[in-house]
PDB file of C-alpha atoms in Angstrom:
ATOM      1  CA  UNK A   8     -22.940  -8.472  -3.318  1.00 87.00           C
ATOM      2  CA  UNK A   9     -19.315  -7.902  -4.375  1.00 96.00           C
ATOM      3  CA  UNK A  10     -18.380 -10.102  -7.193  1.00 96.00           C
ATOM      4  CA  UNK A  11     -16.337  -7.755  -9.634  1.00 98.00           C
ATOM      5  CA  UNK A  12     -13.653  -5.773  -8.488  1.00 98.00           C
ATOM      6  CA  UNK A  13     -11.819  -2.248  -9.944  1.00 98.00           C
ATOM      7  CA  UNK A  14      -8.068  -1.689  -8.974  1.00 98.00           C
ATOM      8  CA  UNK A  15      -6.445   1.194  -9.925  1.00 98.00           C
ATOM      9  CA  UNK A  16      -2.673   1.394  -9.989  1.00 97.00           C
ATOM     10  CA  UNK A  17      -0.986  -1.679 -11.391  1.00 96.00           C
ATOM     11  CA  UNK A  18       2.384  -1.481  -9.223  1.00 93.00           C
ATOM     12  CA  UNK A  19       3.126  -3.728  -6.428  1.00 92.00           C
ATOM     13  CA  UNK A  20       0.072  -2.470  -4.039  1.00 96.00           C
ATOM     14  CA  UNK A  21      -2.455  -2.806  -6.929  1.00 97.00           C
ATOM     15  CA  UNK A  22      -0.882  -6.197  -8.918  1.00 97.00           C
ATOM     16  CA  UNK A  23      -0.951  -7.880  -5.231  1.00 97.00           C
ATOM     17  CA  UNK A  24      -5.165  -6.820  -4.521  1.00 98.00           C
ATOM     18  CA  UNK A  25      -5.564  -8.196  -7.987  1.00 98.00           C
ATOM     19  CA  UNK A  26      -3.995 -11.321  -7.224  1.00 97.00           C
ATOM     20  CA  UNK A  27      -5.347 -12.030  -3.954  1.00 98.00           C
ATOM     21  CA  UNK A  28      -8.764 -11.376  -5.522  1.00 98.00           C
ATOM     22  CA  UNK A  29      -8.228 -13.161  -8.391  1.00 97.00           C
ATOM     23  CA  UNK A  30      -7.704 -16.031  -6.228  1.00 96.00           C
ATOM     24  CA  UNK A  31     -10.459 -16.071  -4.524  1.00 96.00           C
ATOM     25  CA  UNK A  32     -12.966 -16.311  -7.083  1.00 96.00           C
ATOM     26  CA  UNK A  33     -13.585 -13.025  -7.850  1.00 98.00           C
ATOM     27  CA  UNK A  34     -13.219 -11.091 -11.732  1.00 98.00           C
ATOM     28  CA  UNK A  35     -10.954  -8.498 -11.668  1.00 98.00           C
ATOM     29  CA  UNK A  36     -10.130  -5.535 -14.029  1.00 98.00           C
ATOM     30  CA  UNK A  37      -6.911  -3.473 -12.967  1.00 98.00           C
ATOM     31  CA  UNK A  38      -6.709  -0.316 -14.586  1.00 98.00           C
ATOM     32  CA  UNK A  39      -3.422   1.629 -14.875  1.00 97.00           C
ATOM     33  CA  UNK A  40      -2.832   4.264 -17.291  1.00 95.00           C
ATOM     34  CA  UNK A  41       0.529   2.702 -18.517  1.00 95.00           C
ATOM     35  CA  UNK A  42      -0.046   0.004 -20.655  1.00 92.00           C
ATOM     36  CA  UNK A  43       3.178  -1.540 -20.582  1.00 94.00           C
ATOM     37  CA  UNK A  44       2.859  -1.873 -16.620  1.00 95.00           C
ATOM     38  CA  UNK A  45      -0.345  -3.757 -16.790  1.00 96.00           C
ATOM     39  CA  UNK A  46       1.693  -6.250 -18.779  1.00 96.00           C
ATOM     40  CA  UNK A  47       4.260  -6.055 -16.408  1.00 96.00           C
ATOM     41  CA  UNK A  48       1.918  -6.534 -13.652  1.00 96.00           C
ATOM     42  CA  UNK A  49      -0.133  -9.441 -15.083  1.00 96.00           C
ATOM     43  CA  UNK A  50       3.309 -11.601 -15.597  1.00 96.00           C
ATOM     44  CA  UNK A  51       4.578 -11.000 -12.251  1.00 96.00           C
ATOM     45  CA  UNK A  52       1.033 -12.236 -11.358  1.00 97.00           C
ATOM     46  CA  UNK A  53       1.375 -15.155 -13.319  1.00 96.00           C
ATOM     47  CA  UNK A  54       5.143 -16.011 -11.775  1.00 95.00           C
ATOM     48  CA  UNK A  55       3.411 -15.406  -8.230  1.00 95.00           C
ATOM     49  CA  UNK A  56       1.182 -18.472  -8.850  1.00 95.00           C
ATOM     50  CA  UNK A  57       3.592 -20.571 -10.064  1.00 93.00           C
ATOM     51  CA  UNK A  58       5.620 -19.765  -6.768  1.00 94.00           C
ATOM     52  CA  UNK A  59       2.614 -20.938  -4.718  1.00 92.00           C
ATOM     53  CA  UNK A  60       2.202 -23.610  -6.977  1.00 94.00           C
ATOM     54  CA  UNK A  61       5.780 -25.026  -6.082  1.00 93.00           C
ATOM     55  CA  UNK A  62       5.394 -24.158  -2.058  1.00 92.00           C
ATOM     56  CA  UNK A  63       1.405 -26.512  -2.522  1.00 91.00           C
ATOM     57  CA  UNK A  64      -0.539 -23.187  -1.386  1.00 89.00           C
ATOM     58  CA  UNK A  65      -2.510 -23.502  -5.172  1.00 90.00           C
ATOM     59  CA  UNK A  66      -2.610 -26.418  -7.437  1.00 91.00           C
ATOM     60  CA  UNK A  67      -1.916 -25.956 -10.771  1.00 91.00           C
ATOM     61  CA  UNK A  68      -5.486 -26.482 -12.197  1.00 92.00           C
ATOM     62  CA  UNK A  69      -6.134 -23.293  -9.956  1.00 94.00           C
ATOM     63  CA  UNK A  70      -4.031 -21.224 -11.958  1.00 95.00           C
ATOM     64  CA  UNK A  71      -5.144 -20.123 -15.341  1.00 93.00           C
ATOM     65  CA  UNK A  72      -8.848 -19.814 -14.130  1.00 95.00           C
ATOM     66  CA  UNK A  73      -7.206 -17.048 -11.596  1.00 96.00           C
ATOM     67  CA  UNK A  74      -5.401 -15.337 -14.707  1.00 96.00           C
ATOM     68  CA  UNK A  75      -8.266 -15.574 -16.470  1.00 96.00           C
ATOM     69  CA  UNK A  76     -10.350 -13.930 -14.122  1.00 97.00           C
ATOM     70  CA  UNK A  77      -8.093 -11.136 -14.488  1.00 97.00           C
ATOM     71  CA  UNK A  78      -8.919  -8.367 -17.081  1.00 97.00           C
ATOM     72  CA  UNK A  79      -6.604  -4.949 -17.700  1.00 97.00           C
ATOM     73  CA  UNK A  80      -8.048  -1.361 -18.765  1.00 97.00           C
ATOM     74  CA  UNK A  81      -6.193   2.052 -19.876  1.00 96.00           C
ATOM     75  CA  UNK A  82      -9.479   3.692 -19.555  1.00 96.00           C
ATOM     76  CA  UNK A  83     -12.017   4.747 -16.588  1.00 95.00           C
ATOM     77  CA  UNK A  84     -14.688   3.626 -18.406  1.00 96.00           C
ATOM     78  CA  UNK A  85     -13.869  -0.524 -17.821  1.00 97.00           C
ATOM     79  CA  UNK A  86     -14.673   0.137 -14.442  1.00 98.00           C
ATOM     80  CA  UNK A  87     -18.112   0.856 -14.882  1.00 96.00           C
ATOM     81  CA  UNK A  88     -19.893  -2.743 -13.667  1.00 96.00           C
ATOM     82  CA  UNK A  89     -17.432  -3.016 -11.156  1.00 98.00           C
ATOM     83  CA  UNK A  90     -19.248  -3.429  -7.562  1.00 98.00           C
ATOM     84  CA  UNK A  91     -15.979  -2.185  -5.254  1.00 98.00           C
ATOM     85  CA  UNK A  92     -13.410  -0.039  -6.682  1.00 98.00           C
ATOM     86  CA  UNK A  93      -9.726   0.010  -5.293  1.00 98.00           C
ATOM     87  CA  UNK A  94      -7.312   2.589  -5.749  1.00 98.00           C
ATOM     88  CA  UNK A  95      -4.058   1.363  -4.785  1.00 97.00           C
ATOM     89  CA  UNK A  96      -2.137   4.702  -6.919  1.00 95.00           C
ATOM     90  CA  UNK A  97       0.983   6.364  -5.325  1.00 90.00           C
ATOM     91  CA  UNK A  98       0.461   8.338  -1.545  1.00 90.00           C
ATOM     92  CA  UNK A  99      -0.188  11.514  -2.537  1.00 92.00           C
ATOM     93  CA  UNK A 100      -3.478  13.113  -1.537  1.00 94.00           C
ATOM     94  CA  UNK A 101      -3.610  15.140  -4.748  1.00 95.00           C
ATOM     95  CA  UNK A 102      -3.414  12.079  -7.201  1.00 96.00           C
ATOM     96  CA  UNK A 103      -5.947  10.112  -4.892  1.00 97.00           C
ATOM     97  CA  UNK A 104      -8.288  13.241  -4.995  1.00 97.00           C
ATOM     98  CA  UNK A 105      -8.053  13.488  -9.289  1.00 97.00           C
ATOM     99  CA  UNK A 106      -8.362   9.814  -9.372  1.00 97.00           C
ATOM    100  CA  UNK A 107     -11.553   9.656  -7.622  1.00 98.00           C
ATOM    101  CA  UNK A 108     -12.347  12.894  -9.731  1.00 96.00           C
ATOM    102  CA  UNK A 109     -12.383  10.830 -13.198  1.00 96.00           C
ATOM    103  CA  UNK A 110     -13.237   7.492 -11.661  1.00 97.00           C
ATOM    104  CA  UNK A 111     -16.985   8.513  -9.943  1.00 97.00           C
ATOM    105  CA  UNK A 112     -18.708   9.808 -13.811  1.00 97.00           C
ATOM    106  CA  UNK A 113     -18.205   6.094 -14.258  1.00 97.00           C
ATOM    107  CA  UNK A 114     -19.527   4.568 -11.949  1.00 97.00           C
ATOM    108  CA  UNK A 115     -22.920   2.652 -11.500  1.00 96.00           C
ATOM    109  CA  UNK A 116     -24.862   4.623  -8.596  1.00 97.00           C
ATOM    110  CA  UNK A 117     -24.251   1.148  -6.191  1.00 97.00           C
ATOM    111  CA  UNK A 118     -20.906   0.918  -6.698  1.00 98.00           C
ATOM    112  CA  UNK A 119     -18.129   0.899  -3.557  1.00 98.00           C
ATOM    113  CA  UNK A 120     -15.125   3.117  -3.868  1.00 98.00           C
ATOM    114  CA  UNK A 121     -12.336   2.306  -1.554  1.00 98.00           C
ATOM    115  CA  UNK A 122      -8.277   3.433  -0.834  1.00 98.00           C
ATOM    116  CA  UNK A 123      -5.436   1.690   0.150  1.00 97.00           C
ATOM    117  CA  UNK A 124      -4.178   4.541   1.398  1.00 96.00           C
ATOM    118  CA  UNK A 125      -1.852   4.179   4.697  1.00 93.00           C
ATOM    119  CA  UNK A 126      -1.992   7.243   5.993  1.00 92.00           C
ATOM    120  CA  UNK A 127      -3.906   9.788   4.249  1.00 94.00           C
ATOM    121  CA  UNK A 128      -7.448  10.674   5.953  1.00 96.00           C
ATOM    122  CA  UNK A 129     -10.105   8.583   4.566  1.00 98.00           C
ATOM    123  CA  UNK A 130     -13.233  11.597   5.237  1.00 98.00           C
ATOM    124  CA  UNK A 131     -10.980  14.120   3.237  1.00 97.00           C
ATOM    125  CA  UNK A 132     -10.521  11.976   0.314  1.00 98.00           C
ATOM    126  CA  UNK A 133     -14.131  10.309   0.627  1.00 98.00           C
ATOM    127  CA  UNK A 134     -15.656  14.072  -0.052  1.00 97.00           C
ATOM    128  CA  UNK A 135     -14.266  14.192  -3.021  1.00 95.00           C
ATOM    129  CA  UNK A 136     -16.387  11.678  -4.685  1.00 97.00           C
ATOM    130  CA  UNK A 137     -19.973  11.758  -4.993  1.00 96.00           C
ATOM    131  CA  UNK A 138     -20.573   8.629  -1.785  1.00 97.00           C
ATOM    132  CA  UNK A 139     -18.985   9.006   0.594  1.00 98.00           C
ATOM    133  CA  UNK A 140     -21.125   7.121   2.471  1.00 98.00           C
ATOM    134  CA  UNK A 141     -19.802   4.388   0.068  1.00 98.00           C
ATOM    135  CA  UNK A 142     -16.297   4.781   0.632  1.00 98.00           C
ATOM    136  CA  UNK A 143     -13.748   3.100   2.691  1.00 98.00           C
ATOM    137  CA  UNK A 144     -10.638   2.941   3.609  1.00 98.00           C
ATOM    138  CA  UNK A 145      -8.524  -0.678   2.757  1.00 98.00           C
ATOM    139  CA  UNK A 146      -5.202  -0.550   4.080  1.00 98.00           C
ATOM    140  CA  UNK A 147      -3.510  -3.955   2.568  1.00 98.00           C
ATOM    141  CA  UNK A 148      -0.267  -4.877   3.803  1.00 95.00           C
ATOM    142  CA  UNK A 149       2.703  -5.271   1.631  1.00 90.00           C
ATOM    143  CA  UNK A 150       3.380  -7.755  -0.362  1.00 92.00           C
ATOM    144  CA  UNK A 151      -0.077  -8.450  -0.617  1.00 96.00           C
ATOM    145  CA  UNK A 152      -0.478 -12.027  -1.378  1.00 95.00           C
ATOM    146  CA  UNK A 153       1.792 -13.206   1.859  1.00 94.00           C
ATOM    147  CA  UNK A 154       0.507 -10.719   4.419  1.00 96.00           C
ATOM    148  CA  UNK A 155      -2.614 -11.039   6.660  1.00 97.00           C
ATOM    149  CA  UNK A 156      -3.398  -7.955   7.947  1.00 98.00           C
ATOM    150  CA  UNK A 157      -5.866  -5.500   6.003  1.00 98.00           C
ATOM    151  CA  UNK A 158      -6.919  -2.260   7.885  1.00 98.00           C
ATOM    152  CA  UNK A 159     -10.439  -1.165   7.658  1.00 98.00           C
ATOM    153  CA  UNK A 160     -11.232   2.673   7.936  1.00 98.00           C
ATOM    154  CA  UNK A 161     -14.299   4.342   8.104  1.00 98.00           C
ATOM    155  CA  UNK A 162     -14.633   8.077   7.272  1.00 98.00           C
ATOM    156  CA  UNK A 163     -17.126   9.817   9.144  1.00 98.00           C
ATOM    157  CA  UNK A 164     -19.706   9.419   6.286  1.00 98.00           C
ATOM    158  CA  UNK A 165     -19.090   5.535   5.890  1.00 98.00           C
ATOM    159  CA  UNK A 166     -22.178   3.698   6.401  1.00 98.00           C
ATOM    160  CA  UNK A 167     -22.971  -0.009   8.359  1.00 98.00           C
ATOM    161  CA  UNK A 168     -23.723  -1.666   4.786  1.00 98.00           C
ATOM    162  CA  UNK A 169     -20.093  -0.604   3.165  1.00 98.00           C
ATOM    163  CA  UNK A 170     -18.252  -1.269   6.181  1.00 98.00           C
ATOM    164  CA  UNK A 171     -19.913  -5.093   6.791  1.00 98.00           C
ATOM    165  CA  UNK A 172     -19.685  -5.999   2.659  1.00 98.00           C
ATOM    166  CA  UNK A 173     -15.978  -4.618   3.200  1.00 98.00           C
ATOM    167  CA  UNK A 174     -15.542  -6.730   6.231  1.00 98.00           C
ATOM    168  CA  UNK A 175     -16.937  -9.399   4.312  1.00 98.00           C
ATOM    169  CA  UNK A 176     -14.759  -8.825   1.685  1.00 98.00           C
ATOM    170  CA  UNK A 177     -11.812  -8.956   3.489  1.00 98.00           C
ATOM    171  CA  UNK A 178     -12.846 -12.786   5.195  1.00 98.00           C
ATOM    172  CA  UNK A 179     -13.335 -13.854   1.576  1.00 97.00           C
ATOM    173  CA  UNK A 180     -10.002 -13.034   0.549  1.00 98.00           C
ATOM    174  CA  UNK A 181      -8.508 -15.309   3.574  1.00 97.00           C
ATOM    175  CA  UNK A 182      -7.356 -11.719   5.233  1.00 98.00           C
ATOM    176  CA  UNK A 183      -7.619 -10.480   9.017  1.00 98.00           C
ATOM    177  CA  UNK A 184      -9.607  -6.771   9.552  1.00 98.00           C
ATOM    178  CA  UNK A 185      -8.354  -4.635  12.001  1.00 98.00           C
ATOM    179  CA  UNK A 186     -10.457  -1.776  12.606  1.00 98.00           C
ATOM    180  CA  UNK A 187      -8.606   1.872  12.926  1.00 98.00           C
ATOM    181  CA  UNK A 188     -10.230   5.360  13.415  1.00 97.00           C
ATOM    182  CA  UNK A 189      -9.626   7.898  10.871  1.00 97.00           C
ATOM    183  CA  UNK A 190      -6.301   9.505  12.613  1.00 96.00           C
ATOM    184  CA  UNK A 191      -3.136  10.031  10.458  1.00 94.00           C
ATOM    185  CA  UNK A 192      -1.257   6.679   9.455  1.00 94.00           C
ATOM    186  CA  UNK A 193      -3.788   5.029  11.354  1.00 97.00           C
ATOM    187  CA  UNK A 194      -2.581   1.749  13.145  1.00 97.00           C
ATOM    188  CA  UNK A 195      -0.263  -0.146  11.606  1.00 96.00           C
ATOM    189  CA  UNK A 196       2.057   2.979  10.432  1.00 96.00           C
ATOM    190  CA  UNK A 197       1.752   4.928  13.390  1.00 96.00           C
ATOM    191  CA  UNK A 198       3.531   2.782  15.151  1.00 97.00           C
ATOM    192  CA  UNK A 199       6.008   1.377  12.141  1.00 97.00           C
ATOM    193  CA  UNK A 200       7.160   5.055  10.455  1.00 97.00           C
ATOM    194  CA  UNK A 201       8.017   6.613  13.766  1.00 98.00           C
ATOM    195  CA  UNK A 202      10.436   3.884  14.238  1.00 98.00           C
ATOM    196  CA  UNK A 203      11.951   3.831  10.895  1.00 98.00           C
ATOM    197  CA  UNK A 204      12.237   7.837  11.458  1.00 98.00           C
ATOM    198  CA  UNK A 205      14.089   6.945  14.704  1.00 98.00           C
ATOM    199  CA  UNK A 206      16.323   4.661  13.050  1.00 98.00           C
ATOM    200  CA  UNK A 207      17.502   7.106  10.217  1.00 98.00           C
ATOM    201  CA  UNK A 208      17.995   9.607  12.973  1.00 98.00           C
ATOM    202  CA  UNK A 209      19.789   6.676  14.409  1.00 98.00           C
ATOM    203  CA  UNK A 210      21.793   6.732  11.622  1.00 98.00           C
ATOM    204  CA  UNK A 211      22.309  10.663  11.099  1.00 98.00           C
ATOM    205  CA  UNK A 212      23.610  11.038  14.387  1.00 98.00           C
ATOM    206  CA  UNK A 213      26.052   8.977  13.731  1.00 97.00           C
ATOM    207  CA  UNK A 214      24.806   6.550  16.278  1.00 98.00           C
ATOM    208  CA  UNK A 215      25.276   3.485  14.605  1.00 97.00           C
ATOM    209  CA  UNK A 216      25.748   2.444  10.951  1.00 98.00           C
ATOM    210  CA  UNK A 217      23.213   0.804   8.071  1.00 98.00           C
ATOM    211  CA  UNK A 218      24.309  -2.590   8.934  1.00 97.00           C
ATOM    212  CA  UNK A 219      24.492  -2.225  12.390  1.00 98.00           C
ATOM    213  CA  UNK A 220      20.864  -0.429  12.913  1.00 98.00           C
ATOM    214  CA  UNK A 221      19.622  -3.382  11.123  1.00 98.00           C
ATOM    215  CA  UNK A 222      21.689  -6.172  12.874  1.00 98.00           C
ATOM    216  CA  UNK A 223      20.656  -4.394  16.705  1.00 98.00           C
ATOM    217  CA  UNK A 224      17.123  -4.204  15.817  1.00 98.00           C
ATOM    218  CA  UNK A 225      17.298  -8.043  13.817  1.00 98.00           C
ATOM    219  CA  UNK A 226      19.321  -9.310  16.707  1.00 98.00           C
ATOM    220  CA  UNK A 227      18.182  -7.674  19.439  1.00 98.00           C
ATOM    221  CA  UNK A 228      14.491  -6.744  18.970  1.00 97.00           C
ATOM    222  CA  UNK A 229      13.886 -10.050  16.741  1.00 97.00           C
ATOM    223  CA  UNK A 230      12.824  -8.118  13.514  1.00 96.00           C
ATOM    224  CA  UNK A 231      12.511 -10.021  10.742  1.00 95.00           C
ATOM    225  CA  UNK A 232      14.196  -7.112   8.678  1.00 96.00           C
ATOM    226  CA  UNK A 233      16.223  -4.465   9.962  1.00 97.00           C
ATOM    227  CA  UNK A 234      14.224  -0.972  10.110  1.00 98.00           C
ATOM    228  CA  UNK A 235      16.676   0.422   7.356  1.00 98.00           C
ATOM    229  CA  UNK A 236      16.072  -2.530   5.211  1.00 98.00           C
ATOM    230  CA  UNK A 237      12.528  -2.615   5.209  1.00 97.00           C
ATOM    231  CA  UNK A 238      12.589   1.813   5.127  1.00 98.00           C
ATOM    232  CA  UNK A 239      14.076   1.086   1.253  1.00 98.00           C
ATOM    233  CA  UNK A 240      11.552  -2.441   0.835  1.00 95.00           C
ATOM    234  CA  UNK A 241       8.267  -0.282   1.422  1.00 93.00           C
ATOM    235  CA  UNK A 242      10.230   3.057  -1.004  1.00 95.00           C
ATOM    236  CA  UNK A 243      11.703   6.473   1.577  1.00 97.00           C
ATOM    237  CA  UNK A 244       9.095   8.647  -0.671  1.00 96.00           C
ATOM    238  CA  UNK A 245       6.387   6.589   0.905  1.00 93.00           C
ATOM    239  CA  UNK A 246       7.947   6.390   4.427  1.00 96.00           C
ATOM    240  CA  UNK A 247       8.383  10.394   3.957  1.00 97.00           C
ATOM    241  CA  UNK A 248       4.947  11.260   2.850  1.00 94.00           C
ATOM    242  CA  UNK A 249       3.548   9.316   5.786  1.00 94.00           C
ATOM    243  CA  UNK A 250       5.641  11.051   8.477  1.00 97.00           C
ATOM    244  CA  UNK A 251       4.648  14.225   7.134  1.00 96.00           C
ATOM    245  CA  UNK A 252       1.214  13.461   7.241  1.00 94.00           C
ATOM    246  CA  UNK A 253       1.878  12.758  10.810  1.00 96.00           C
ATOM    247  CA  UNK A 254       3.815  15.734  11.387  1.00 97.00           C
ATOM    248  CA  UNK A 255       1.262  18.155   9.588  1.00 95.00           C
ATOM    249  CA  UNK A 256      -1.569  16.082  10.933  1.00 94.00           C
ATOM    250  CA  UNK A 257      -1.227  15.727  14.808  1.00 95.00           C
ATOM    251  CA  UNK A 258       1.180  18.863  15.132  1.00 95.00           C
ATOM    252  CA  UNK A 259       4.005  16.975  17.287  1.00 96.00           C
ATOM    253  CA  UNK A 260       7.485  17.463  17.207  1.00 96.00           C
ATOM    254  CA  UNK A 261       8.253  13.925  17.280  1.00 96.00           C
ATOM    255  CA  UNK A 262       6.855  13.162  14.031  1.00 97.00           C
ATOM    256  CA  UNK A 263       9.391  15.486  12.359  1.00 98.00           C
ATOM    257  CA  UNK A 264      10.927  13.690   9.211  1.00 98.00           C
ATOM    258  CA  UNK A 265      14.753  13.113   9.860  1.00 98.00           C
ATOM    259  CA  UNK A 266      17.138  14.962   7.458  1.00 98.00           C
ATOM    260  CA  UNK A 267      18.896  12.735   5.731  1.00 98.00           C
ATOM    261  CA  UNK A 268      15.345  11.295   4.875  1.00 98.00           C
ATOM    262  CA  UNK A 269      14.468  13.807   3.302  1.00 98.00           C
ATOM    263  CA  UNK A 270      18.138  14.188   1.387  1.00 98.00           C
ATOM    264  CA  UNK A 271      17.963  10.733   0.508  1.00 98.00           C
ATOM    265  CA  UNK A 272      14.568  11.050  -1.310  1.00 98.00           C
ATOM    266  CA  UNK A 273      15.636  14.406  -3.299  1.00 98.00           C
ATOM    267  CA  UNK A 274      18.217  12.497  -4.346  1.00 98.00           C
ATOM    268  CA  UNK A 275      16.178   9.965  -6.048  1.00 98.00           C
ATOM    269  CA  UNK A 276      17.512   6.893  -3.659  1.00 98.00           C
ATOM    270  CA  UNK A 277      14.095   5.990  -2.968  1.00 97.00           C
ATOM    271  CA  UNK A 278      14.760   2.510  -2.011  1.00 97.00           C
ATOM    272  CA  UNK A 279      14.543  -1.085  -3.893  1.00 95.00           C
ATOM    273  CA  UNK A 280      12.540  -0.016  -6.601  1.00 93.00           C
ATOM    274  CA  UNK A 281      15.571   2.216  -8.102  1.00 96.00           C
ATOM    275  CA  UNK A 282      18.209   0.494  -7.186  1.00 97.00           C
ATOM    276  CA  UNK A 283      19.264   2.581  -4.107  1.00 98.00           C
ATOM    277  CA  UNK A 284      18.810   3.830  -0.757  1.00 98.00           C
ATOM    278  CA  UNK A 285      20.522   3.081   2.541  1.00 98.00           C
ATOM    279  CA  UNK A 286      21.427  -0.201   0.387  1.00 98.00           C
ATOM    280  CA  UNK A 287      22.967  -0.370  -2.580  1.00 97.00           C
ATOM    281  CA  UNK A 288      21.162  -2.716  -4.904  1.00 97.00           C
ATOM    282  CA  UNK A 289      23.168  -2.847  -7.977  1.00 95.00           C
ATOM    283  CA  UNK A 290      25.114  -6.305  -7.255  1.00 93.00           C
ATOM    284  CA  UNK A 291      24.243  -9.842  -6.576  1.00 93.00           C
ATOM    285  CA  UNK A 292      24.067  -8.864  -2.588  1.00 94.00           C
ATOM    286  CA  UNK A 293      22.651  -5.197  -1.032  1.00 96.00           C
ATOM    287  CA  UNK A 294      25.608  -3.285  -0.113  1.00 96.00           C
ATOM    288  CA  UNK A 295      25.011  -0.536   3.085  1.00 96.00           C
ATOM    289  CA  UNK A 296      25.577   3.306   1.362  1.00 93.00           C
ATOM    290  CA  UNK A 297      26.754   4.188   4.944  1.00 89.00           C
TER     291      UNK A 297
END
């Protein structure tokens, strides 16, 4: 039975898992290395539940007994009674693979490891821990706490019991599974990075501008957020590292990362979280850079 929960990475990804867990009854201990992030993390937390608090989704007796069900570690070694781990660190296979690496010497031989990777293959990463037959792939949506959808992957090695108590898991926490095979970017972002891709070759082609990419697609396709827009919410160096895991992964042309993609993210304009990207973010309102 899973009743304590590991998340590693205490960015948005990981301070959203620990909410949403948090919330539903279960302790939590998110680990980061940075302890100045954890605190970071555990405030914008706390400002999350008073935001639900004023829209009635949690009462306000709710509130500090979900805090305090919330615990922070700088070290592997916290995560040792923890029945699932989640590592929620940045897409990059070789972080994942040194993560698990460290994390595994400390766990208890029961223990559930899963990612929340979105594109990265869930049997390649699962062999480099000592279960793999324990480990799972948990593809939460982002922002956490507001959206439904978690994607459940099983590597080849994944067995019935991890994938029900994960299934489980996901029910408790008031999310919807959808199943995915273990194929680059699996569901969800095999379908969403293409078209981002298309819309910044949209854009390089001179096709169209920022603002008008994002009022065609908002306007004419119904998008809640314009493809551009949401290309700097979810970070380019993310949207890049997934279409080259499709690219390398399924050897198709039409996964090819677009240029200015690519420009954009040696540049550092990596989107929202710096300030920059195909918006400017430095002002009271996002400005297009194009």
């Amino acid at each position: 039975m899973i009743e304590k929960i590991g998340v590693i990475g205490a960015g948005q990804m990981g301070s959203g898992i620990a909410q949403v867990c948090a919330a539903a009854g279960l302790s939590v201990c998110l680990y980061d290395i940075n302890g100045e992030q954890l605190a970071k993390a555990v405030a914008g937390i706390s400002k999350n539940f008073d935001r639900q608090i004023a829209k009635g989704k949690m009462s306000e007796a709710e509130k500090d007994p979900a805090l305090s069900r919330i615990s922070t570690a700088s070290t592997m070694s916290a995560l040792g009674s923890c029945d699932l781990v989640i590592e929620a660190a940045t897409e990059s296979e070789e972080v994942k693979r040194a993560i698990f690496k460290q994390l595994v010497p400390n766990l208890k031989p029961e223990a559930l490891v899963a990612t929340n990777t979105s594109s990265i293959s869930i049997t390649r990463l699962a062999a480099s821990t000592d279960r793999p037959h324990k480990f799972i792939g948990m593809h939460f949506m982002n922002p956490v706490p507001v959206m439904q959808l978690v994607e459940l992957i099983r590597g080849i090695a994944t067995d019935d019991d991890t994938f029900q108590a994960i299934k489980a898991l996901v029910a408790k926490l008031g999310k919807t599974a959808a199943i995915a095979e273990d194929f680059p970017a699996f569901i969800v972002n095999r379908i969403l990075l293409p078209m981002i891709n298309e819309a910044v070759y949209t854009l390089y082609e001179g096709v169209g501008s920022v603002e008008a990419i994002d009022t065609a697609m908002k306007l004419g396709a119904n998008h809640p957020m314009g493809p551009l827009e949401l290309a700097d919410f979810i970070g380019l160096d993310t949207c890049l590292s997934i279409m080259q895991v499709l690219y390398e992964g399924l050897a198709d042309s039409k996964y090819r990362p677009c240029p200015l993609l690519v420009k954009y993210v040696e540049a550092g304009w990596l989107g929202r979280k710096v300030g920059r990207g195909f918006y400017d973010y430095s002002g009271p309102t996002p400005r297009p850079t194009r």
